């Protein structure tokens, strides 16, 4: 795919697979437990990720992992907006905002964010309008249910077909709301209302999500699917995460959303070197 996304003036070249680095701005992601030092901490983390080859930084102020509680709007804004402002100023790489709230989308865009990453695929009232007004690329992710309850008995007829149908509907709703198709990305939503077998099937058949011709984003880093297969705790899932990211890229993912940037970037360098044919007799 010869494709360069315009992320608020910062280009994101998706002609080769790219690493999205996760920057969680939640109190429990910081050693001091308070948000007072969050911007400094996030800047240091971002600097490290950039030195290790990250192409885009994903800033989120509300956890969406299974069982997570919702965060009120003012709290989410307080967490993410100061961080986005500083990241946008300090670095060349685009900054993505991981949110489902239209008010956060608008404020993040005003602060210079370059991509909207919405696990609810713009289903919140006003979200399509906010994303259209922001004029940014949007990642539409599939989720069955909501983060608090999504892991209780998820069900599909055919997990790939059902998710493809949902994403196709969200693309249509987005286009109808004035968001150009060229600005949309798709994500099957690993771990969002899926059993172990659903997640494994999604990765096995990931290539089927390339059919609409939109860029594919995959987030599977450190998720419980990897813990279930390996028996490892969340901070011991680096190798499993790199393996899964590489399998996603091999099946056509354009962006992998990860915690472990250096390890993933190295794996993608090997993928790139092996995949890029040269006709010079080596
Ligand atoms: C994702 C994603 C995301 N994941 C996009 N954004 C999370 N586009 C946040 C577990 O099973 O995949 N794509 N934003 C984090 N969510 C989860 C879900 C974290 C499940 C952990 C699990 O452990």
Short mmCIF file of C-alpha atoms and ligand atoms in Angstrom, two decimals:
data_model
loop_
_atom_site.label_atom_id
_atom_site.label_comp_id
_atom_site.label_asym_id
_atom_site.label_seq_id
_atom_site.Cartn_x
_atom_site.Cartn_y
_atom_site.Cartn_z
CA UNK A 1 0.00 0.00 0.00
CA UNK A 2 1.47 3.33 -1.10
CA UNK A 3 -0.12 5.43 1.56
CA UNK A 4 0.88 8.39 3.66
CA UNK A 5 -1.60 9.50 6.32
CA UNK A 6 -1.65 13.21 7.10
CA UNK A 7 -1.72 13.37 10.90
CA UNK A 8 -2.25 17.11 11.47
CA UNK A 9 0.65 17.98 9.19
CA UNK A 10 2.90 15.17 10.41
CA UNK A 11 3.18 12.38 7.83
CA UNK A 12 2.70 8.74 8.80
CA UNK A 13 4.06 6.56 5.99
CA UNK A 14 2.22 3.24 5.95
CA UNK A 15 4.01 1.81 2.92
CA UNK A 16 5.91 -0.25 5.50
CA UNK A 17 4.62 -1.47 8.89
CA UNK A 18 4.90 0.97 11.76
CA UNK A 19 5.05 0.83 15.57
CA UNK A 20 2.55 2.79 17.67
CA UNK A 21 3.83 3.30 21.23
CA UNK A 22 1.37 3.14 24.13
CA UNK A 23 1.45 6.08 26.55
CA UNK A 24 -1.10 5.47 29.29
CA UNK A 25 -1.76 8.56 31.38
CA UNK A 26 -3.57 6.94 34.26
CA UNK A 27 -2.59 7.37 37.93
CA UNK A 28 -1.72 3.72 38.37
CA UNK A 29 0.74 3.87 35.47
CA UNK A 30 3.03 6.14 37.52
CA UNK A 31 5.16 5.25 40.47
CA UNK A 32 4.12 8.29 42.51
CA UNK A 33 0.46 7.40 42.00
CA UNK A 34 -0.51 11.01 41.30
CA UNK A 35 -1.07 12.88 38.09
CA UNK A 36 1.07 15.86 39.13
CA UNK A 37 4.22 14.54 37.45
CA UNK A 38 2.44 12.73 34.63
CA UNK A 39 3.56 15.10 31.82
CA UNK A 40 7.27 14.78 32.74
CA UNK A 41 7.00 11.02 33.04
CA UNK A 42 5.16 10.73 29.71
CA UNK A 43 7.74 12.92 27.99
CA UNK A 44 10.58 10.73 29.23
CA UNK A 45 8.76 7.58 28.09
CA UNK A 46 8.06 9.17 24.71
CA UNK A 47 11.70 10.16 24.27
CA UNK A 48 12.75 6.56 24.93
CA UNK A 49 10.18 5.21 22.45
CA UNK A 50 11.26 7.66 19.75
CA UNK A 51 14.92 6.73 20.22
CA UNK A 52 13.80 3.13 19.61
CA UNK A 53 11.88 3.69 16.40
CA UNK A 54 8.28 4.51 17.28
CA UNK A 55 6.29 6.12 14.42
CA UNK A 56 3.30 7.39 16.41
CA UNK A 57 2.50 7.84 20.12
CA UNK A 58 -0.92 6.79 21.43
CA UNK A 59 -1.99 8.83 24.47
CA UNK A 60 -4.85 7.50 26.58
CA UNK A 61 -6.37 8.71 29.86
CA UNK A 62 -9.02 6.05 30.33
CA UNK A 63 -8.19 2.37 30.65
CA UNK A 64 -10.30 0.14 28.41
CA UNK A 65 -8.96 -3.19 29.57
CA UNK A 66 -11.52 -5.73 30.79
CA UNK A 67 -13.25 -4.63 33.99
CA UNK A 68 -11.93 -1.05 33.86
CA UNK A 69 -14.16 1.72 35.21
CA UNK A 70 -15.15 4.73 33.14
CA UNK A 71 -13.30 8.00 33.76
CA UNK A 72 -15.26 11.28 33.96
CA UNK A 73 -14.74 13.80 31.17
CA UNK A 74 -12.95 16.50 33.23
CA UNK A 75 -10.52 13.96 34.65
CA UNK A 76 -9.72 12.53 31.21
CA UNK A 77 -9.15 16.03 29.80
CA UNK A 78 -6.87 16.96 32.75
CA UNK A 79 -4.80 13.87 32.15
CA UNK A 80 -4.31 13.87 28.40
CA UNK A 81 -4.43 17.46 27.12
CA UNK A 82 -1.29 18.81 28.90
CA UNK A 83 0.62 15.71 27.80
CA UNK A 84 -0.50 16.03 24.17
CA UNK A 85 0.48 19.72 24.07
CA UNK A 86 3.98 18.95 25.28
CA UNK A 87 4.48 15.89 23.05
CA UNK A 88 3.34 17.77 19.95
CA UNK A 89 5.76 20.61 20.76
CA UNK A 90 8.70 18.41 21.66
CA UNK A 91 8.67 15.72 18.95
CA UNK A 92 8.26 15.23 15.21
CA UNK A 93 6.21 12.02 15.44
CA UNK A 94 2.43 12.34 15.34
CA UNK A 95 0.40 11.91 18.54
CA UNK A 96 -2.74 9.81 18.63
CA UNK A 97 -5.56 10.28 21.15
CA UNK A 98 -7.11 7.07 22.52
CA UNK A 99 -10.61 8.18 23.50
CA UNK A 100 -14.30 7.59 22.86
CA UNK A 101 -15.47 11.00 24.10
CA UNK A 102 -16.23 13.69 21.48
CA UNK A 103 -15.12 16.48 23.85
CA UNK A 104 -11.72 14.83 24.30
CA UNK A 105 -11.39 14.32 20.53
CA UNK A 106 -12.03 18.05 19.96
CA UNK A 107 -9.69 19.23 22.72
CA UNK A 108 -6.95 16.81 21.65
CA UNK A 109 -7.22 17.95 18.03
CA UNK A 110 -6.97 21.59 19.20
CA UNK A 111 -3.86 20.61 21.19
CA UNK A 112 -2.26 19.21 18.03
CA UNK A 113 -3.12 15.50 18.08
CA UNK A 114 -2.78 13.86 14.67
CA UNK A 115 -5.04 10.79 14.88
CA UNK A 116 -8.19 9.73 16.74
CA UNK A 117 -8.09 6.18 18.09
CA UNK A 118 -11.58 5.17 19.23
CA UNK A 119 -12.25 1.72 20.70
CA UNK A 120 -15.98 2.52 20.36
CA UNK A 121 -15.64 3.30 16.63
CA UNK A 122 -17.36 6.73 16.96
CA UNK A 123 -20.55 5.27 18.46
CA UNK A 124 -20.80 7.87 21.25
CA UNK A 125 -23.35 10.61 20.50
CA UNK A 126 -21.49 13.46 18.81
CA UNK A 127 -18.33 11.46 18.14
CA UNK A 128 -18.74 11.31 14.36
CA UNK A 129 -19.36 15.06 14.28
CA UNK A 130 -16.33 15.77 16.50
CA UNK A 131 -14.04 13.55 14.42
CA UNK A 132 -15.32 15.04 11.17
CA UNK A 133 -14.72 18.58 12.48
CA UNK A 134 -11.22 17.63 13.70
CA UNK A 135 -10.34 16.53 10.17
CA UNK A 136 -7.98 13.84 11.46
CA UNK A 137 -7.53 10.19 10.51
CA UNK A 138 -9.66 7.89 12.69
CA UNK A 139 -9.07 4.31 13.80
CA UNK A 140 -12.38 2.43 14.08
CA UNK A 141 -12.04 -0.52 16.47
CA UNK A 142 -14.46 -3.36 17.09
CA UNK A 143 -15.71 -4.09 20.60
CA UNK A 144 -18.56 -6.34 21.70
CA UNK A 145 -20.25 -4.81 24.77
CA UNK A 146 -18.34 -2.33 26.94
CA UNK A 147 -15.03 -2.67 28.85
CA UNK A 148 -16.73 -3.35 32.19
CA UNK A 149 -18.73 -6.38 30.96
CA UNK A 150 -17.32 -7.37 27.59
CA UNK A 151 -15.57 -10.56 28.73
CA UNK A 152 -18.76 -12.22 30.06
CA UNK A 153 -19.72 -14.78 27.42
CA UNK A 154 -18.78 -13.07 24.15
CA UNK A 155 -20.58 -14.68 21.18
CA UNK A 156 -20.26 -14.64 17.40
CA UNK A 157 -21.60 -16.64 14.47
CA UNK A 158 -18.29 -16.21 12.65
CA UNK A 159 -15.96 -13.93 14.57
CA UNK A 160 -14.21 -12.57 11.46
CA UNK A 161 -17.37 -12.08 9.40
CA UNK A 162 -19.30 -10.52 12.31
CA UNK A 163 -16.51 -8.06 13.08
CA UNK A 164 -16.05 -7.25 9.40
CA UNK A 165 -19.81 -6.51 9.18
CA UNK A 166 -19.63 -4.22 12.21
CA UNK A 167 -16.59 -2.35 10.90
CA UNK A 168 -18.22 -1.98 7.47
CA UNK A 169 -21.24 -0.38 9.17
CA UNK A 170 -19.01 1.98 11.17
CA UNK A 171 -17.14 2.96 7.99
CA UNK A 172 -20.48 3.73 6.30
CA UNK A 173 -21.69 5.78 9.30
CA UNK A 174 -18.38 7.68 9.38
CA UNK A 175 -18.47 8.42 5.66
CA UNK A 176 -22.11 9.53 5.91
CA UNK A 177 -21.00 11.90 8.69
CA UNK A 178 -18.41 13.55 6.47
CA UNK A 179 -15.25 11.60 7.30
CA UNK A 180 -13.49 10.69 4.07
CA UNK A 181 -12.80 6.99 3.62
CA UNK A 182 -9.13 7.88 3.02
CA UNK A 183 -8.94 8.95 6.65
CA UNK A 184 -10.20 5.67 8.16
CA UNK A 185 -8.26 2.78 9.68
CA UNK A 186 -9.67 -0.54 10.94
CA UNK A 187 -8.89 -2.58 14.05
CA UNK A 188 -10.53 -5.93 14.99
CA UNK A 189 -10.09 -5.11 18.70
CA UNK A 190 -8.13 -7.96 20.28
CA UNK A 191 -9.40 -8.68 23.79
CA UNK A 192 -12.53 -6.55 23.49
CA UNK A 193 -15.39 -9.03 24.01
CA UNK A 194 -13.51 -12.07 22.67
CA UNK A 195 -12.68 -15.48 24.08
CA UNK A 196 -9.21 -17.00 23.74
CA UNK A 197 -10.34 -18.89 20.64
CA UNK A 198 -11.93 -15.76 19.13
CA UNK A 199 -8.64 -13.87 19.57
CA UNK A 200 -6.57 -16.68 18.07
CA UNK A 201 -8.93 -16.98 15.10
CA UNK A 202 -8.74 -13.21 14.54
CA UNK A 203 -4.96 -13.32 14.36
CA UNK A 204 -4.95 -16.44 12.16
CA UNK A 205 -7.41 -14.84 9.71
CA UNK A 206 -6.26 -11.23 10.06
CA UNK A 207 -5.60 -10.94 6.32
CA UNK A 208 -9.37 -11.01 5.71
CA UNK A 209 -9.61 -7.53 7.26
CA UNK A 210 -7.54 -6.11 4.39
CA UNK A 211 -10.45 -6.63 2.01
CA UNK A 212 -11.92 -3.07 2.32
CA UNK A 213 -8.51 -1.64 1.40
CA UNK A 214 -8.14 0.44 4.58
CA UNK A 215 -5.03 0.45 6.78
CA UNK A 216 -5.11 -2.12 9.59
CA UNK A 217 -4.13 -1.43 13.19
CA UNK A 218 -3.58 -4.25 15.68
CA UNK A 219 -3.24 -4.00 19.46
CA UNK A 220 -2.42 -7.28 21.16
CA UNK A 221 0.59 -6.25 23.25
CA UNK A 222 0.69 -7.91 26.71
CA UNK A 223 -3.00 -8.86 26.49
CA UNK A 224 -4.54 -11.76 28.41
CA UNK A 225 -4.78 -13.90 25.25
CA UNK A 226 -0.97 -14.07 25.38
CA UNK A 227 -1.06 -14.81 29.10
CA UNK A 228 -3.52 -17.67 28.56
CA UNK A 229 -1.31 -19.30 25.93
CA UNK A 230 2.04 -18.84 27.72
CA UNK A 231 0.96 -18.91 31.36
CA UNK A 232 2.90 -15.69 31.94
CA UNK A 233 2.06 -12.57 33.95
CA UNK A 234 1.49 -9.26 32.18
CA UNK A 235 5.07 -7.99 32.64
CA UNK A 236 6.49 -11.28 31.30
CA UNK A 237 4.73 -11.16 27.94
CA UNK A 238 7.31 -9.29 25.86
CA UNK A 239 8.36 -12.23 23.69
CA UNK A 240 4.77 -13.35 23.20
CA UNK A 241 3.84 -9.77 22.27
CA UNK A 242 6.63 -9.49 19.72
CA UNK A 243 5.66 -12.85 18.19
CA UNK A 244 2.02 -11.76 17.90
CA UNK A 245 2.96 -8.36 16.45
CA UNK A 246 5.14 -10.05 13.84
CA UNK A 247 2.34 -12.45 12.91
CA UNK A 248 -0.02 -9.49 12.55
CA UNK A 249 2.42 -7.68 10.26
CA UNK A 250 2.97 -10.85 8.23
CA UNK A 251 -0.82 -10.96 7.69
CA UNK A 252 -1.01 -7.34 6.60
CA UNK A 253 -1.18 -5.10 9.68
CA UNK A 254 0.08 -1.58 8.91
CA UNK A 255 0.39 -0.43 12.52
CA UNK A 256 1.05 -2.44 15.68
CA UNK A 257 0.15 -0.78 18.99
CA UNK A 258 2.71 -1.92 21.57
CA UNK A 259 4.25 -1.31 24.99
CA UNK A 260 7.67 -2.73 24.07
CA UNK A 261 8.79 -0.47 21.26
CA UNK A 262 12.47 -1.41 20.98
CA UNK A 263 11.82 -5.16 20.84
CA UNK A 264 8.97 -4.79 18.33
CA UNK A 265 10.88 -2.35 16.12
CA UNK A 266 13.79 -4.82 15.89
CA UNK A 267 11.41 -7.63 14.89
CA UNK A 268 9.90 -5.40 12.19
CA UNK A 269 13.38 -4.53 10.91
CA UNK A 270 14.01 -8.23 10.31
CA UNK A 271 10.58 -8.57 8.66
CA UNK A 272 11.38 -5.57 6.45
CA UNK A 273 14.84 -6.82 5.49
CA UNK A 274 13.55 -10.26 4.55
CA UNK A 275 10.47 -8.90 2.76
CA UNK A 276 12.25 -6.24 0.70
CA UNK A 277 13.56 -7.87 -2.45
CA UNK A 278 16.75 -6.50 -3.91
CA UNK A 279 17.98 -7.48 -7.35
CA UNK A 280 21.65 -6.74 -6.97
CA UNK A 281 22.95 -10.27 -6.48
CA UNK A 282 23.26 -9.38 -2.77
C1 LIG B 1 -6.49 -1.87 20.73
C2 LIG B 1 -6.48 -1.18 21.99
C3 LIG B 1 -6.66 0.24 21.96
N1 LIG B 1 -6.34 -1.82 23.18
C4 LIG B 1 -6.81 0.18 19.60
N2 LIG B 1 -6.81 0.88 20.76
C5 LIG B 1 -6.39 -1.11 24.33
N3 LIG B 1 -6.95 0.83 18.41
C6 LIG B 1 -6.55 0.28 24.29
C7 LIG B 1 -6.52 -8.00 27.86
O1 LIG B 1 -7.20 -8.92 27.37
O2 LIG B 1 -6.35 -3.18 20.65
N4 LIG B 1 -6.65 -1.18 19.58
N5 LIG B 1 -6.69 0.92 23.13
C8 LIG B 1 -6.22 -1.83 25.66
N6 LIG B 1 -7.32 -2.72 25.91
C9 LIG B 1 -7.15 -3.99 26.45
C10 LIG B 1 -8.04 -5.02 26.10
C11 LIG B 1 -6.08 -4.27 27.27
C12 LIG B 1 -7.83 -6.30 26.55
C13 LIG B 1 -5.87 -5.56 27.77
C14 LIG B 1 -6.75 -6.59 27.41
O3 LIG B 1 -5.61 -8.21 28.68
#
